[in-house]
């Protein structure tokens, strides 16, 4: 790939003022490709168990860890899958009820924090992200983010992750599937984000690394930019993006063409 590929041009030069990003593998590398389920079962749920055992209320009585692990894993990941709209919190409630463990706010915060702790420890910021976000901010672009969250986990966990990586303040508007119970490629995802920002869809461009990111942009009739950092691999796509880049820094070269 030579810097970036342009598949077709839009005629709306210099009109795209709302630059919107996906999160996972676009801005932040979760380092969990094809291992989300394994990490949930073997890292997140064991930490949840350890946290529960330390609580003064609702300790798991007469429950073996293996049963706890299997029941929670099934309720979070297998009954509803990662794509379904049932919230992460409701999935936890279902699992705990089957184990006869009373659900309360203390338990909720500890279990959600267990999930956050694992993804925070594994995640890294792609090296060019702060530079390109600062560049866009200096040029007065409005920056948005829409992300599907794993198992419809609440968006405030992703906000915590953005703060941890010191980019929260660089993004003007954020929206997550776990909060609105809609996932990409439903076009309402980006339309709700544009409404929140008081922007028109005609102002938007969407940047992501997956086929679903290109599809949601197509359904919203806005330009799309595919981030493919693996120059030797082609991303399997059902539609062509407007541009394909191997680094977010190439946005400097093409943003005015959108």
Short mmCIF file of C-alpha atoms in Angstrom, two decimals:
data_model
loop_
_atom_site.label_atom_id
_atom_site.label_comp_id
_atom_site.label_asym_id
_atom_site.label_seq_id
_atom_site.Cartn_x
_atom_site.Cartn_y
_atom_site.Cartn_z
CA UNK A 1 0.00 0.00 0.00
CA UNK A 2 1.42 3.35 -0.99
CA UNK A 3 0.29 5.71 1.80
CA UNK A 4 -3.42 5.46 1.04
CA UNK A 5 -5.85 4.23 -1.56
CA UNK A 6 -8.71 6.30 -2.93
CA UNK A 7 -11.57 4.26 -4.36
CA UNK A 8 -13.85 7.11 -5.40
CA UNK A 9 -14.13 10.82 -4.80
CA UNK A 10 -16.92 12.76 -3.16
CA UNK A 11 -17.87 16.17 -4.52
CA UNK A 12 -18.28 17.76 -1.10
CA UNK A 13 -14.78 19.18 -0.81
CA UNK A 14 -13.95 20.83 2.51
CA UNK A 15 -17.46 20.21 3.86
CA UNK A 16 -16.78 17.34 6.25
CA UNK A 17 -16.29 18.98 9.63
CA UNK A 18 -17.38 16.10 11.90
CA UNK A 19 -14.65 13.44 11.97
CA UNK A 20 -15.90 10.27 13.68
CA UNK A 21 -13.93 7.24 14.76
CA UNK A 22 -14.47 3.67 15.81
CA UNK A 23 -12.59 2.76 19.00
CA UNK A 24 -11.25 -0.80 19.13
CA UNK A 25 -8.37 -1.47 16.71
CA UNK A 26 -8.82 2.03 15.28
CA UNK A 27 -7.72 4.24 18.18
CA UNK A 28 -6.99 1.64 20.85
CA UNK A 29 -5.49 -1.81 20.37
CA UNK A 30 -7.24 -4.18 22.77
CA UNK A 31 -4.71 -6.91 21.93
CA UNK A 32 -7.53 -9.46 22.14
CA UNK A 33 -8.16 -10.34 18.51
CA UNK A 34 -10.04 -13.66 18.43
CA UNK A 35 -9.46 -14.00 22.19
CA UNK A 36 -12.31 -12.00 23.74
CA UNK A 37 -14.21 -15.10 24.83
CA UNK A 38 -11.12 -16.83 26.17
CA UNK A 39 -10.14 -13.74 28.15
CA UNK A 40 -13.64 -13.41 29.58
CA UNK A 41 -13.69 -16.98 30.82
CA UNK A 42 -10.10 -17.33 32.02
CA UNK A 43 -9.24 -13.81 33.19
CA UNK A 44 -12.30 -11.62 33.77
CA UNK A 45 -14.58 -14.13 35.50
CA UNK A 46 -11.83 -15.42 37.86
CA UNK A 47 -11.22 -11.81 38.90
CA UNK A 48 -14.98 -11.34 39.41
CA UNK A 49 -14.96 -14.41 41.66
CA UNK A 50 -12.05 -13.07 43.71
CA UNK A 51 -13.80 -9.71 44.13
CA UNK A 52 -17.05 -11.37 45.22
CA UNK A 53 -15.25 -13.45 47.83
CA UNK A 54 -13.91 -10.25 49.40
CA UNK A 55 -17.28 -8.53 49.75
CA UNK A 56 -18.94 -8.28 53.14
CA UNK A 57 -22.38 -8.86 51.61
CA UNK A 58 -23.64 -11.39 49.08
CA UNK A 59 -20.63 -13.67 49.32
CA UNK A 60 -21.06 -16.77 47.13
CA UNK A 61 -21.94 -19.48 49.66
CA UNK A 62 -21.57 -23.18 48.88
CA UNK A 63 -20.67 -22.44 45.26
CA UNK A 64 -17.58 -23.87 43.64
CA UNK A 65 -15.56 -21.62 41.37
CA UNK A 66 -16.04 -23.89 38.34
CA UNK A 67 -19.81 -23.60 38.59
CA UNK A 68 -19.61 -19.83 39.04
CA UNK A 69 -17.32 -19.58 36.02
CA UNK A 70 -19.52 -21.70 33.77
CA UNK A 71 -22.79 -20.01 34.75
CA UNK A 72 -21.43 -16.45 34.38
CA UNK A 73 -19.70 -17.28 31.12
CA UNK A 74 -22.89 -18.76 29.69
CA UNK A 75 -25.07 -15.83 30.75
CA UNK A 76 -22.63 -13.17 29.52
CA UNK A 77 -21.24 -14.69 26.35
CA UNK A 78 -23.11 -17.74 25.13
CA UNK A 79 -26.83 -17.10 25.54
CA UNK A 80 -26.82 -13.65 23.98
CA UNK A 81 -23.45 -13.58 22.11
CA UNK A 82 -21.29 -10.50 21.71
CA UNK A 83 -23.56 -8.93 19.08
CA UNK A 84 -26.92 -9.05 20.87
CA UNK A 85 -28.44 -5.99 22.52
CA UNK A 86 -28.98 -7.41 26.03
CA UNK A 87 -26.89 -5.24 28.35
CA UNK A 88 -23.80 -6.53 30.12
CA UNK A 89 -25.39 -5.68 33.46
CA UNK A 90 -28.54 -7.68 32.67
CA UNK A 91 -26.38 -10.63 31.61
CA UNK A 92 -24.62 -10.51 34.98
CA UNK A 93 -27.95 -10.30 36.81
CA UNK A 94 -29.21 -13.40 35.01
CA UNK A 95 -26.10 -15.38 35.91
CA UNK A 96 -26.12 -14.32 39.56
CA UNK A 97 -29.81 -15.14 39.94
CA UNK A 98 -29.11 -18.68 38.74
CA UNK A 99 -26.46 -18.94 41.43
CA UNK A 100 -28.82 -17.50 44.07
CA UNK A 101 -26.47 -14.57 44.65
CA UNK A 102 -28.27 -11.35 45.49
CA UNK A 103 -27.48 -8.52 43.10
CA UNK A 104 -26.75 -5.05 44.46
CA UNK A 105 -24.79 -1.92 43.55
CA UNK A 106 -21.67 -3.08 45.38
CA UNK A 107 -21.60 -6.28 43.36
CA UNK A 108 -22.31 -4.44 40.12
CA UNK A 109 -19.43 -2.01 40.59
CA UNK A 110 -16.98 -4.76 41.56
CA UNK A 111 -17.86 -7.01 38.64
CA UNK A 112 -17.80 -4.20 36.09
CA UNK A 113 -14.50 -2.99 37.49
CA UNK A 114 -13.10 -6.51 37.09
CA UNK A 115 -13.98 -6.41 33.41
CA UNK A 116 -12.51 -2.92 33.02
CA UNK A 117 -9.28 -3.86 34.82
CA UNK A 118 -8.52 -6.67 32.37
CA UNK A 119 -9.18 -4.63 29.22
CA UNK A 120 -7.22 -1.68 30.62
CA UNK A 121 -4.20 -3.84 31.35
CA UNK A 122 -4.22 -5.37 27.88
CA UNK A 123 -5.01 -2.27 25.84
CA UNK A 124 -2.49 0.04 24.20
CA UNK A 125 -2.92 3.27 22.28
CA UNK A 126 -1.83 3.18 18.66
CA UNK A 127 1.25 5.43 18.46
CA UNK A 128 -0.14 8.03 16.04
CA UNK A 129 -3.48 8.59 17.78
CA UNK A 130 -2.64 11.54 20.01
CA UNK A 131 -0.86 13.32 17.18
CA UNK A 132 -3.77 13.04 14.74
CA UNK A 133 -6.40 13.97 17.34
CA UNK A 134 -4.39 17.04 18.33
CA UNK A 135 -3.97 17.91 14.65
CA UNK A 136 -7.73 17.75 14.05
CA UNK A 137 -8.44 19.76 17.19
CA UNK A 138 -6.03 22.51 16.18
CA UNK A 139 -7.84 22.79 12.86
CA UNK A 140 -11.21 23.12 14.61
CA UNK A 141 -12.72 19.86 13.41
CA UNK A 142 -15.37 18.35 15.67
CA UNK A 143 -14.33 14.86 16.72
CA UNK A 144 -16.80 12.08 17.44
CA UNK A 145 -16.61 8.45 18.46
CA UNK A 146 -19.09 5.62 18.13
CA UNK A 147 -18.11 2.18 19.34
CA UNK A 148 -19.84 -1.13 19.76
CA UNK A 149 -18.94 -2.35 23.25
CA UNK A 150 -18.12 -5.97 24.14
CA UNK A 151 -21.29 -7.77 25.26
CA UNK A 152 -23.03 -4.38 25.46
CA UNK A 153 -20.92 -3.25 28.41
CA UNK A 154 -21.69 0.30 29.62
CA UNK A 155 -20.06 3.19 27.83
CA UNK A 156 -18.60 4.76 30.95
CA UNK A 157 -16.07 1.92 31.07
CA UNK A 158 -14.84 2.95 27.62
CA UNK A 159 -14.74 6.57 28.78
CA UNK A 160 -12.52 5.46 31.66
CA UNK A 161 -10.28 3.74 29.14
CA UNK A 162 -10.04 6.91 27.04
CA UNK A 163 -9.04 8.84 30.16
CA UNK A 164 -6.47 6.19 31.05
CA UNK A 165 -4.89 6.61 27.60
CA UNK A 166 -5.18 10.42 27.86
CA UNK A 167 -7.38 11.00 24.81
CA UNK A 168 -10.78 11.54 26.45
CA UNK A 169 -10.45 15.33 26.34
CA UNK A 170 -9.52 15.21 22.64
CA UNK A 171 -12.87 13.71 21.59
CA UNK A 172 -15.87 16.03 21.65
CA UNK A 173 -18.75 13.56 21.44
CA UNK A 174 -18.86 9.87 22.38
CA UNK A 175 -21.59 7.26 22.05
CA UNK A 176 -21.60 3.52 22.75
CA UNK A 177 -23.82 0.61 21.77
CA UNK A 178 -24.04 -0.54 25.38
CA UNK A 179 -25.85 2.70 26.24
CA UNK A 180 -28.27 2.97 23.32
CA UNK A 181 -28.80 -0.78 22.71
CA UNK A 182 -28.13 -0.46 18.99
CA UNK A 183 -25.07 -1.79 17.20
CA UNK A 184 -23.44 -1.15 13.86
CA UNK A 185 -24.30 -1.41 11.01
CA UNK A 186 -27.65 0.05 12.09
CA UNK A 187 -27.45 3.62 10.71
CA UNK A 188 -29.19 4.96 13.82
CA UNK A 189 -25.87 4.58 15.63
CA UNK A 190 -24.20 7.38 13.70
CA UNK A 191 -27.38 9.40 13.27
CA UNK A 192 -27.86 9.56 17.05
CA UNK A 193 -24.22 10.62 17.39
CA UNK A 194 -24.73 13.40 14.83
CA UNK A 195 -27.88 14.55 16.67
CA UNK A 196 -25.95 14.62 19.95
CA UNK A 197 -23.29 16.80 18.31
CA UNK A 198 -25.92 18.95 16.55
CA UNK A 199 -24.34 18.07 13.22
CA UNK A 200 -25.85 16.96 9.94
CA UNK A 201 -24.99 13.59 8.49
CA UNK A 202 -23.61 15.55 5.53
CA UNK A 203 -20.91 16.86 7.88
CA UNK A 204 -19.69 13.39 8.85
CA UNK A 205 -17.00 10.95 7.85
CA UNK A 206 -16.54 7.63 9.66
CA UNK A 207 -13.19 5.94 10.25
CA UNK A 208 -12.80 2.31 11.32
CA UNK A 209 -10.98 -0.94 10.76
CA UNK A 210 -13.77 -3.44 10.06
CA UNK A 211 -16.30 -4.28 7.38
CA UNK A 212 -19.12 -3.20 9.70
CA UNK A 213 -17.60 0.31 9.89
CA UNK A 214 -17.66 0.67 6.13
CA UNK A 215 -21.19 -0.74 5.98
CA UNK A 216 -22.63 1.66 8.56
CA UNK A 217 -21.08 4.62 6.72
CA UNK A 218 -22.59 3.36 3.46
CA UNK A 219 -26.04 3.10 5.06
CA UNK A 220 -25.67 6.65 6.38
CA UNK A 221 -24.54 7.82 2.93
CA UNK A 222 -21.32 9.31 4.27
CA UNK A 223 -17.66 8.80 3.29
CA UNK A 224 -15.76 6.00 5.00
CA UNK A 225 -12.08 5.50 5.71
CA UNK A 226 -10.74 2.02 6.36
CA UNK A 227 -7.70 1.77 8.64
CA UNK A 228 -5.65 -1.26 7.58
CA UNK A 229 -2.35 -1.22 9.45
CA UNK A 230 -1.37 -4.64 8.07
CA UNK A 231 -0.04 -3.76 4.65
CA UNK A 232 0.37 -7.38 3.66
CA UNK A 233 -3.24 -8.32 4.46
CA UNK A 234 -6.45 -7.31 2.78
CA UNK A 235 -9.46 -6.68 5.00
CA UNK A 236 -12.44 -8.71 3.84
CA UNK A 237 -15.06 -6.16 2.84
CA UNK A 238 -18.56 -6.32 1.41
CA UNK A 239 -18.23 -2.72 0.16
CA UNK A 240 -15.36 -0.48 -0.84
CA UNK A 241 -14.48 2.40 1.49
CA UNK A 242 -13.90 5.90 0.17
CA UNK A 243 -10.27 5.66 1.28
CA UNK A 244 -8.02 3.00 2.74
CA UNK A 245 -5.05 4.06 4.88
CA UNK A 246 -2.37 2.24 6.84
CA UNK A 247 -1.92 4.98 9.44
CA UNK A 248 -4.23 7.62 10.88
CA UNK A 249 -1.55 10.19 10.08
CA UNK A 250 -2.61 9.98 6.43
CA UNK A 251 -5.80 11.77 7.44
CA UNK A 252 -3.72 14.94 7.20
CA UNK A 253 -3.36 14.35 3.47
CA UNK A 254 -6.93 13.42 2.64
CA UNK A 255 -9.20 15.16 5.13
CA UNK A 256 -9.69 18.25 2.98
CA UNK A 257 -10.71 16.03 0.05
CA UNK A 258 -13.78 14.80 1.90
#
